[in-house]
Amino acid sequence: MDLQAQLPKKHLCKDCDKWYGQEDDEYGPCMYKHFRKEKRYVTYGYHECDEVEELERRVKMWKDRASESSKSETSPPRSP
């Protein structure tokens, strides 16, 4: 299944803590791509993230948050 589709909104390069771009020029290096020594590791900030490791981490984090909030909404209030 598409990992981007499992997120509440598309995860863009500029939203990632592994992207070190400038807001002014909208381009910057992706640390995932840099670590793999890809020749073209500079990405456009509004590009949809294509790093599986990052997207899997984001999906897991989102699902964990959703399950925590649903548990707190359905559990009875604690007595004082």
PDB file of N, CA and C in Angstrom:
ATOM      1  N   MET A   1       0.846  -1.188   0.000  1.00  0.00           N
ATOM      2  CA  MET A   1       0.000   0.000   0.000  1.00  0.00           C
ATOM      3  C   MET A   1       0.888   1.248   0.000  1.00  0.00           C
ATOM      4  N   ASP A   2       0.420   2.293  -0.610  1.00  0.00           N
ATOM      5  CA  ASP A   2       1.150   3.550  -0.677  1.00  0.00           C
ATOM      6  C   ASP A   2       1.233   4.174   0.719  1.00  0.00           C
ATOM      7  N   LEU A   3       2.451   4.385   1.181  1.00  0.00           N
ATOM      8  CA  LEU A   3       2.642   4.942   2.523  1.00  0.00           C
ATOM      9  C   LEU A   3       2.127   6.372   2.629  1.00  0.00           C
ATOM     10  N   GLN A   4       2.304   7.160   1.583  1.00  0.00           N
ATOM     11  CA  GLN A   4       1.801   8.541   1.601  1.00  0.00           C
ATOM     12  C   GLN A   4       0.291   8.559   1.820  1.00  0.00           C
ATOM     13  N   ALA A   5      -0.420   7.586   1.244  1.00  0.00           N
ATOM     14  CA  ALA A   5      -1.881   7.541   1.360  1.00  0.00           C
ATOM     15  C   ALA A   5      -2.332   7.253   2.792  1.00  0.00           C
ATOM     16  N   GLN A   6      -1.460   6.684   3.609  1.00  0.00           N
ATOM     17  CA  GLN A   6      -1.807   6.363   4.991  1.00  0.00           C
ATOM     18  C   GLN A   6      -1.625   7.551   5.937  1.00  0.00           C
ATOM     19  N   LEU A   7      -1.064   8.622   5.443  1.00  0.00           N
ATOM     20  CA  LEU A   7      -0.850   9.814   6.266  1.00  0.00           C
ATOM     21  C   LEU A   7      -2.002  10.800   6.091  1.00  0.00           C
ATOM     22  N   PRO A   8      -2.258  11.645   7.095  1.00  0.00           N
ATOM     23  CA  PRO A   8      -3.363  12.608   6.983  1.00  0.00           C
ATOM     24  C   PRO A   8      -3.131  13.654   5.899  1.00  0.00           C
ATOM     25  N   LYS A   9      -1.862  13.950   5.600  1.00  0.00           N
ATOM     26  CA  LYS A   9      -1.526  14.846   4.486  1.00  0.00           C
ATOM     27  C   LYS A   9      -0.188  14.387   3.918  1.00  0.00           C
ATOM     28  N   LYS A  10       0.061  14.762   2.682  1.00  0.00           N
ATOM     29  CA  LYS A  10       1.298  14.352   2.018  1.00  0.00           C
ATOM     30  C   LYS A  10       2.509  14.866   2.795  1.00  0.00           C
ATOM     31  N   HIS A  11       3.491  13.998   2.983  1.00  0.00           N
ATOM     32  CA  HIS A  11       4.732  14.380   3.660  1.00  0.00           C
ATOM     33  C   HIS A  11       5.702  14.900   2.606  1.00  0.00           C
ATOM     34  N   LEU A  12       6.048  16.165   2.704  1.00  0.00           N
ATOM     35  CA  LEU A  12       6.924  16.814   1.737  1.00  0.00           C
ATOM     36  C   LEU A  12       8.343  16.909   2.289  1.00  0.00           C
ATOM     37  N   CYS A  13       9.295  17.054   1.389  1.00  0.00           N
ATOM     38  CA  CYS A  13      10.695  17.190   1.812  1.00  0.00           C
ATOM     39  C   CYS A  13      10.853  18.296   2.853  1.00  0.00           C
ATOM     40  N   LYS A  14      10.208  19.434   2.629  1.00  0.00           N
ATOM     41  CA  LYS A  14      10.365  20.580   3.532  1.00  0.00           C
ATOM     42  C   LYS A  14       9.824  20.311   4.935  1.00  0.00           C
ATOM     43  N   ASP A  15       8.983  19.291   5.098  1.00  0.00           N
ATOM     44  CA  ASP A  15       8.408  18.959   6.398  1.00  0.00           C
ATOM     45  C   ASP A  15       9.296  18.015   7.207  1.00  0.00           C
ATOM     46  N   CYS A  16      10.344  17.518   6.592  1.00  0.00           N
ATOM     47  CA  CYS A  16      11.170  16.472   7.192  1.00  0.00           C
ATOM     48  C   CYS A  16      12.340  17.062   7.967  1.00  0.00           C
ATOM     49  N   ASP A  17      12.660  16.448   9.098  1.00  0.00           N
ATOM     50  CA  ASP A  17      13.816  16.912   9.863  1.00  0.00           C
ATOM     51  C   ASP A  17      15.136  16.429   9.260  1.00  0.00           C
ATOM     52  N   LYS A  18      15.068  15.622   8.208  1.00  0.00           N
ATOM     53  CA  LYS A  18      16.273  15.160   7.504  1.00  0.00           C
ATOM     54  C   LYS A  18      16.550  16.000   6.253  1.00  0.00           C
ATOM     55  N   TRP A  19      15.787  17.057   6.071  1.00  0.00           N
ATOM     56  CA  TRP A  19      15.961  17.941   4.913  1.00  0.00           C
ATOM     57  C   TRP A  19      16.463  19.284   5.407  1.00  0.00           C
ATOM     58  N   TYR A  20      17.540  19.745   4.831  1.00  0.00           N
ATOM     59  CA  TYR A  20      18.160  20.989   5.294  1.00  0.00           C
ATOM     60  C   TYR A  20      18.121  22.053   4.210  1.00  0.00           C
ATOM     61  N   GLY A  21      16.946  22.402   3.794  1.00  0.00           N
ATOM     62  CA  GLY A  21      16.792  23.395   2.744  1.00  0.00           C
ATOM     63  C   GLY A  21      16.591  24.788   3.298  1.00  0.00           C
ATOM     64  N   GLN A  22      16.657  25.730   2.425  1.00  0.00           N
ATOM     65  CA  GLN A  22      16.412  27.123   2.764  1.00  0.00           C
ATOM     66  C   GLN A  22      14.997  27.475   2.339  1.00  0.00           C
ATOM     67  N   GLU A  23      14.281  28.153   3.181  1.00  0.00           N
ATOM     68  CA  GLU A  23      12.930  28.584   2.821  1.00  0.00           C
ATOM     69  C   GLU A  23      12.959  29.524   1.620  1.00  0.00           C
ATOM     70  N   ASP A  24      14.026  30.300   1.501  1.00  0.00           N
ATOM     71  CA  ASP A  24      14.116  31.282   0.422  1.00  0.00           C
ATOM     72  C   ASP A  24      14.249  30.647  -0.960  1.00  0.00           C
ATOM     73  N   ASP A  25      15.141  29.653  -1.076  1.00  0.00           N
ATOM     74  CA  ASP A  25      15.375  29.081  -2.401  1.00  0.00           C
ATOM     75  C   ASP A  25      14.638  27.765  -2.641  1.00  0.00           C
ATOM     76  N   GLU A  26      14.047  27.200  -1.604  1.00  0.00           N
ATOM     77  CA  GLU A  26      13.193  26.013  -1.687  1.00  0.00           C
ATOM     78  C   GLU A  26      13.908  24.735  -2.110  1.00  0.00           C
ATOM     79  N   TYR A  27      15.232  24.726  -2.142  1.00  0.00           N
ATOM     80  CA  TYR A  27      15.991  23.519  -2.444  1.00  0.00           C
ATOM     81  C   TYR A  27      16.942  23.241  -1.300  1.00  0.00           C
ATOM     82  N   GLY A  28      17.225  21.966  -1.068  1.00  0.00           N
ATOM     83  CA  GLY A  28      18.167  21.621  -0.022  1.00  0.00           C
ATOM     84  C   GLY A  28      18.519  20.153  -0.061  1.00  0.00           C
ATOM     85  N   PRO A  29      19.537  19.773   0.703  1.00  0.00           N
ATOM     86  CA  PRO A  29      19.968  18.384   0.710  1.00  0.00           C
ATOM     87  C   PRO A  29      19.077  17.494   1.576  1.00  0.00           C
ATOM     88  N   CYS A  30      18.846  16.305   1.082  1.00  0.00           N
ATOM     89  CA  CYS A  30      18.137  15.259   1.834  1.00  0.00           C
ATOM     90  C   CYS A  30      19.206  14.370   2.464  1.00  0.00           C
ATOM     91  N   MET A  31      19.200  14.245   3.764  1.00  0.00           N
ATOM     92  CA  MET A  31      20.229  13.470   4.439  1.00  0.00           C
ATOM     93  C   MET A  31      20.140  11.976   4.121  1.00  0.00           C
ATOM     94  N   TYR A  32      18.950  11.462   3.832  1.00  0.00           N
ATOM     95  CA  TYR A  32      18.834  10.057   3.423  1.00  0.00           C
ATOM     96  C   TYR A  32      19.597   9.833   2.124  1.00  0.00           C
ATOM     97  N   LYS A  33      19.364  10.682   1.150  1.00  0.00           N
ATOM     98  CA  LYS A  33      20.019  10.554  -0.153  1.00  0.00           C
ATOM     99  C   LYS A  33      21.521  10.836  -0.037  1.00  0.00           C
ATOM    100  N   HIS A  34      21.891  11.810   0.786  1.00  0.00           N
ATOM    101  CA  HIS A  34      23.297  12.144   0.994  1.00  0.00           C
ATOM    102  C   HIS A  34      24.038  10.963   1.627  1.00  0.00           C
ATOM    103  N   PHE A  35      23.415  10.307   2.605  1.00  0.00           N
ATOM    104  CA  PHE A  35      24.018   9.164   3.287  1.00  0.00           C
ATOM    105  C   PHE A  35      24.303   8.028   2.304  1.00  0.00           C
ATOM    106  N   ARG A  36      23.402   7.851   1.321  1.00  0.00           N
ATOM    107  CA  ARG A  36      23.598   6.803   0.306  1.00  0.00           C
ATOM    108  C   ARG A  36      24.555   7.256  -0.795  1.00  0.00           C
ATOM    109  N   LYS A  37      25.046   8.485  -0.677  1.00  0.00           N
ATOM    110  CA  LYS A  37      25.983   9.073  -1.639  1.00  0.00           C
ATOM    111  C   LYS A  37      25.397   9.165  -3.046  1.00  0.00           C
ATOM    112  N   GLU A  38      24.097   9.478  -3.107  1.00  0.00           N
ATOM    113  CA  GLU A  38      23.468   9.692  -4.407  1.00  0.00           C
ATOM    114  C   GLU A  38      24.027  10.969  -5.020  1.00  0.00           C
ATOM    115  N   LYS A  39      24.192  10.969  -6.318  1.00  0.00           N
ATOM    116  CA  LYS A  39      24.737  12.145  -7.000  1.00  0.00           C
ATOM    117  C   LYS A  39      23.806  13.342  -6.865  1.00  0.00           C
ATOM    118  N   ARG A  40      22.506  13.100  -6.932  1.00  0.00           N
ATOM    119  CA  ARG A  40      21.542  14.204  -6.863  1.00  0.00           C
ATOM    120  C   ARG A  40      20.773  14.113  -5.545  1.00  0.00           C
ATOM    121  N   TYR A  41      21.394  14.570  -4.491  1.00  0.00           N
ATOM    122  CA  TYR A  41      20.741  14.495  -3.178  1.00  0.00           C
ATOM    123  C   TYR A  41      20.074  15.801  -2.778  1.00  0.00           C
ATOM    124  N   VAL A  42      20.168  16.826  -3.615  1.00  0.00           N
ATOM    125  CA  VAL A  42      19.464  18.080  -3.349  1.00  0.00           C
ATOM    126  C   VAL A  42      18.058  17.949  -3.919  1.00  0.00           C
ATOM    127  N   THR A  43      17.064  18.226  -3.095  1.00  0.00           N
ATOM    128  CA  THR A  43      15.676  18.052  -3.514  1.00  0.00           C
ATOM    129  C   THR A  43      14.901  19.360  -3.376  1.00  0.00           C
ATOM    130  N   TYR A  44      13.800  19.404  -4.063  1.00  0.00           N
ATOM    131  CA  TYR A  44      12.872  20.531  -4.006  1.00  0.00           C
ATOM    132  C   TYR A  44      12.013  20.362  -2.760  1.00  0.00           C
ATOM    133  N   GLY A  45      11.856  21.404  -1.992  1.00  0.00           N
ATOM    134  CA  GLY A  45      11.128  21.329  -0.726  1.00  0.00           C
ATOM    135  C   GLY A  45       9.692  20.863  -0.834  1.00  0.00           C
ATOM    136  N   TYR A  46       9.037  21.135  -1.963  1.00  0.00           N
ATOM    137  CA  TYR A  46       7.635  20.746  -2.124  1.00  0.00           C
ATOM    138  C   TYR A  46       7.481  19.407  -2.837  1.00  0.00           C
ATOM    139  N   HIS A  47       8.580  18.673  -2.945  1.00  0.00           N
ATOM    140  CA  HIS A  47       8.547  17.329  -3.529  1.00  0.00           C
ATOM    141  C   HIS A  47       7.978  16.368  -2.485  1.00  0.00           C
ATOM    142  N   GLU A  48       7.118  15.447  -2.909  1.00  0.00           N
ATOM    143  CA  GLU A  48       6.595  14.449  -1.972  1.00  0.00           C
ATOM    144  C   GLU A  48       7.724  13.508  -1.584  1.00  0.00           C
ATOM    145  N   CYS A  49       7.850  13.260  -0.308  1.00  0.00           N
ATOM    146  CA  CYS A  49       8.903  12.384   0.193  1.00  0.00           C
ATOM    147  C   CYS A  49       8.790  11.006  -0.460  1.00  0.00           C
ATOM    148  N   ASP A  50       9.933  10.457  -0.866  1.00  0.00           N
ATOM    149  CA  ASP A  50       9.950   9.121  -1.458  1.00  0.00           C
ATOM    150  C   ASP A  50      10.885   8.185  -0.689  1.00  0.00           C
ATOM    151  N   GLU A  51      11.229   8.570   0.534  1.00  0.00           N
ATOM    152  CA  GLU A  51      12.109   7.756   1.363  1.00  0.00           C
ATOM    153  C   GLU A  51      11.271   6.798   2.206  1.00  0.00           C
ATOM    154  N   VAL A  52      11.359   5.513   1.887  1.00  0.00           N
ATOM    155  CA  VAL A  52      10.528   4.496   2.538  1.00  0.00           C
ATOM    156  C   VAL A  52      10.734   4.499   4.047  1.00  0.00           C
ATOM    157  N   GLU A  53      11.972   4.571   4.486  1.00  0.00           N
ATOM    158  CA  GLU A  53      12.264   4.555   5.925  1.00  0.00           C
ATOM    159  C   GLU A  53      11.553   5.701   6.650  1.00  0.00           C
ATOM    160  N   GLU A  54      11.627   6.882   6.091  1.00  0.00           N
ATOM    161  CA  GLU A  54      10.980   8.055   6.698  1.00  0.00           C
ATOM    162  C   GLU A  54       9.463   7.913   6.678  1.00  0.00           C
ATOM    163  N   LEU A  55       8.912   7.471   5.558  1.00  0.00           N
ATOM    164  CA  LEU A  55       7.456   7.331   5.454  1.00  0.00           C
ATOM    165  C   LEU A  55       6.937   6.252   6.397  1.00  0.00           C
ATOM    166  N   GLU A  56       7.653   5.139   6.515  1.00  0.00           N
ATOM    167  CA  GLU A  56       7.240   4.089   7.457  1.00  0.00           C
ATOM    168  C   GLU A  56       7.246   4.627   8.884  1.00  0.00           C
ATOM    169  N   ARG A  57       8.258   5.407   9.226  1.00  0.00           N
ATOM    170  CA  ARG A  57       8.341   6.003  10.565  1.00  0.00           C
ATOM    171  C   ARG A  57       7.171   6.949  10.809  1.00  0.00           C
ATOM    172  N   ARG A  58       6.844   7.764   9.813  1.00  0.00           N
ATOM    173  CA  ARG A  58       5.731   8.707   9.940  1.00  0.00           C
ATOM    174  C   ARG A  58       4.390   7.994  10.068  1.00  0.00           C
ATOM    175  N   VAL A  59       4.180   6.947   9.278  1.00  0.00           N
ATOM    176  CA  VAL A  59       2.924   6.190   9.338  1.00  0.00           C
ATOM    177  C   VAL A  59       2.779   5.551  10.712  1.00  0.00           C
ATOM    178  N   LYS A  60       3.844   4.941  11.222  1.00  0.00           N
ATOM    179  CA  LYS A  60       3.795   4.311  12.547  1.00  0.00           C
ATOM    180  C   LYS A  60       3.488   5.355  13.619  1.00  0.00           C
ATOM    181  N   MET A  61       4.160   6.493  13.542  1.00  0.00           N
ATOM    182  CA  MET A  61       3.935   7.561  14.516  1.00  0.00           C
ATOM    183  C   MET A  61       2.480   8.041  14.462  1.00  0.00           C
ATOM    184  N   TRP A  62       1.947   8.210  13.268  1.00  0.00           N
ATOM    185  CA  TRP A  62       0.571   8.669  13.097  1.00  0.00           C
ATOM    186  C   TRP A  62      -0.413   7.641  13.656  1.00  0.00           C
ATOM    187  N   LYS A  63      -0.188   6.362  13.366  1.00  0.00           N
ATOM    188  CA  LYS A  63      -1.086   5.311  13.863  1.00  0.00           C
ATOM    189  C   LYS A  63      -1.014   5.210  15.381  1.00  0.00           C
ATOM    190  N   ASP A  64       0.187   5.335  15.940  1.00  0.00           N
ATOM    191  CA  ASP A  64       0.334   5.295  17.399  1.00  0.00           C
ATOM    192  C   ASP A  64      -0.423   6.444  18.058  1.00  0.00           C
ATOM    193  N   ARG A  65      -0.305   7.629  17.492  1.00  0.00           N
ATOM    194  CA  ARG A  65      -1.033   8.785  18.036  1.00  0.00           C
ATOM    195  C   ARG A  65      -2.541   8.584  17.941  1.00  0.00           C
ATOM    196  N   ALA A  66      -2.986   8.057  16.813  1.00  0.00           N
ATOM    197  CA  ALA A  66      -4.421   7.845  16.621  1.00  0.00           C
ATOM    198  C   ALA A  66      -4.949   6.821  17.617  1.00  0.00           C
ATOM    199  N   SER A  67      -4.189   5.757  17.861  1.00  0.00           N
ATOM    200  CA  SER A  67      -4.657   4.741  18.800  1.00  0.00           C
ATOM    201  C   SER A  67      -4.632   5.268  20.233  1.00  0.00           C
ATOM    202  N   GLU A  68      -3.663   6.110  20.568  1.00  0.00           N
ATOM    203  CA  GLU A  68      -3.623   6.709  21.906  1.00  0.00           C
ATOM    204  C   GLU A  68      -4.821   7.615  22.141  1.00  0.00           C
ATOM    205  N   SER A  69      -5.167   8.415  21.149  1.00  0.00           N
ATOM    206  CA  SER A  69      -6.293   9.329  21.327  1.00  0.00           C
ATOM    207  C   SER A  69      -7.609   8.567  21.378  1.00  0.00           C
ATOM    208  N   SER A  70      -7.725   7.474  20.629  1.00  0.00           N
ATOM    209  CA  SER A  70      -8.970   6.707  20.675  1.00  0.00           C
ATOM    210  C   SER A  70      -9.104   5.989  22.010  1.00  0.00           C
ATOM    211  N   LYS A  71      -7.992   5.561  22.598  1.00  0.00           N
ATOM    212  CA  LYS A  71      -8.036   4.925  23.918  1.00  0.00           C
ATOM    213  C   LYS A  71      -8.473   5.927  24.976  1.00  0.00           C
ATOM    214  N   SER A  72      -7.945   7.130  24.914  1.00  0.00           N
ATOM    215  CA  SER A  72      -8.292   8.128  25.926  1.00  0.00           C
ATOM    216  C   SER A  72      -9.734   8.594  25.784  1.00  0.00           C
ATOM    217  N   GLU A  73     -10.271   8.545  24.573  1.00  0.00           N
ATOM    218  CA  GLU A  73     -11.661   8.954  24.365  1.00  0.00           C
ATOM    219  C   GLU A  73     -12.645   7.894  24.847  1.00  0.00           C
ATOM    220  N   THR A  74     -12.248   6.630  24.816  1.00  0.00           N
ATOM    221  CA  THR A  74     -13.174   5.560  25.176  1.00  0.00           C
ATOM    222  C   THR A  74     -12.995   5.067  26.602  1.00  0.00           C
ATOM    223  N   SER A  75     -11.893   5.391  27.242  1.00  0.00           N
ATOM    224  CA  SER A  75     -11.703   4.902  28.602  1.00  0.00           C
ATOM    225  C   SER A  75     -12.485   5.763  29.588  1.00  0.00           C
ATOM    226  N   PRO A  76     -12.998   5.129  30.626  1.00  0.00           N
ATOM    227  CA  PRO A  76     -13.773   5.883  31.619  1.00  0.00           C
ATOM    228  C   PRO A  76     -12.865   6.836  32.388  1.00  0.00           C
ATOM    229  N   PRO A  77     -13.413   7.924  32.861  1.00  0.00           N
ATOM    230  CA  PRO A  77     -12.598   8.878  33.623  1.00  0.00           C
ATOM    231  C   PRO A  77     -12.092   8.248  34.912  1.00  0.00           C
ATOM    232  N   ARG A  78     -10.884   8.635  35.291  1.00  0.00           N
ATOM    233  CA  ARG A  78     -10.324   8.104  36.534  1.00  0.00           C
ATOM    234  C   ARG A  78     -10.995   8.762  37.728  1.00  0.00           C
ATOM    235  N   SER A  79     -11.180   7.987  38.775  1.00  0.00           N
ATOM    236  CA  SER A  79     -11.771   8.556  39.985  1.00  0.00           C
ATOM    237  C   SER A  79     -10.673   9.208  40.819  1.00  0.00           C
ATOM    238  N   PRO A  80     -11.007  10.277  41.522  1.00  0.00           N
ATOM    239  CA  PRO A  80      -9.983  11.003  42.312  1.00  0.00           C
ATOM    240  C   PRO A  80      -9.491  10.261  43.506  1.00  0.00           C
TER     241      PRO A  80
END
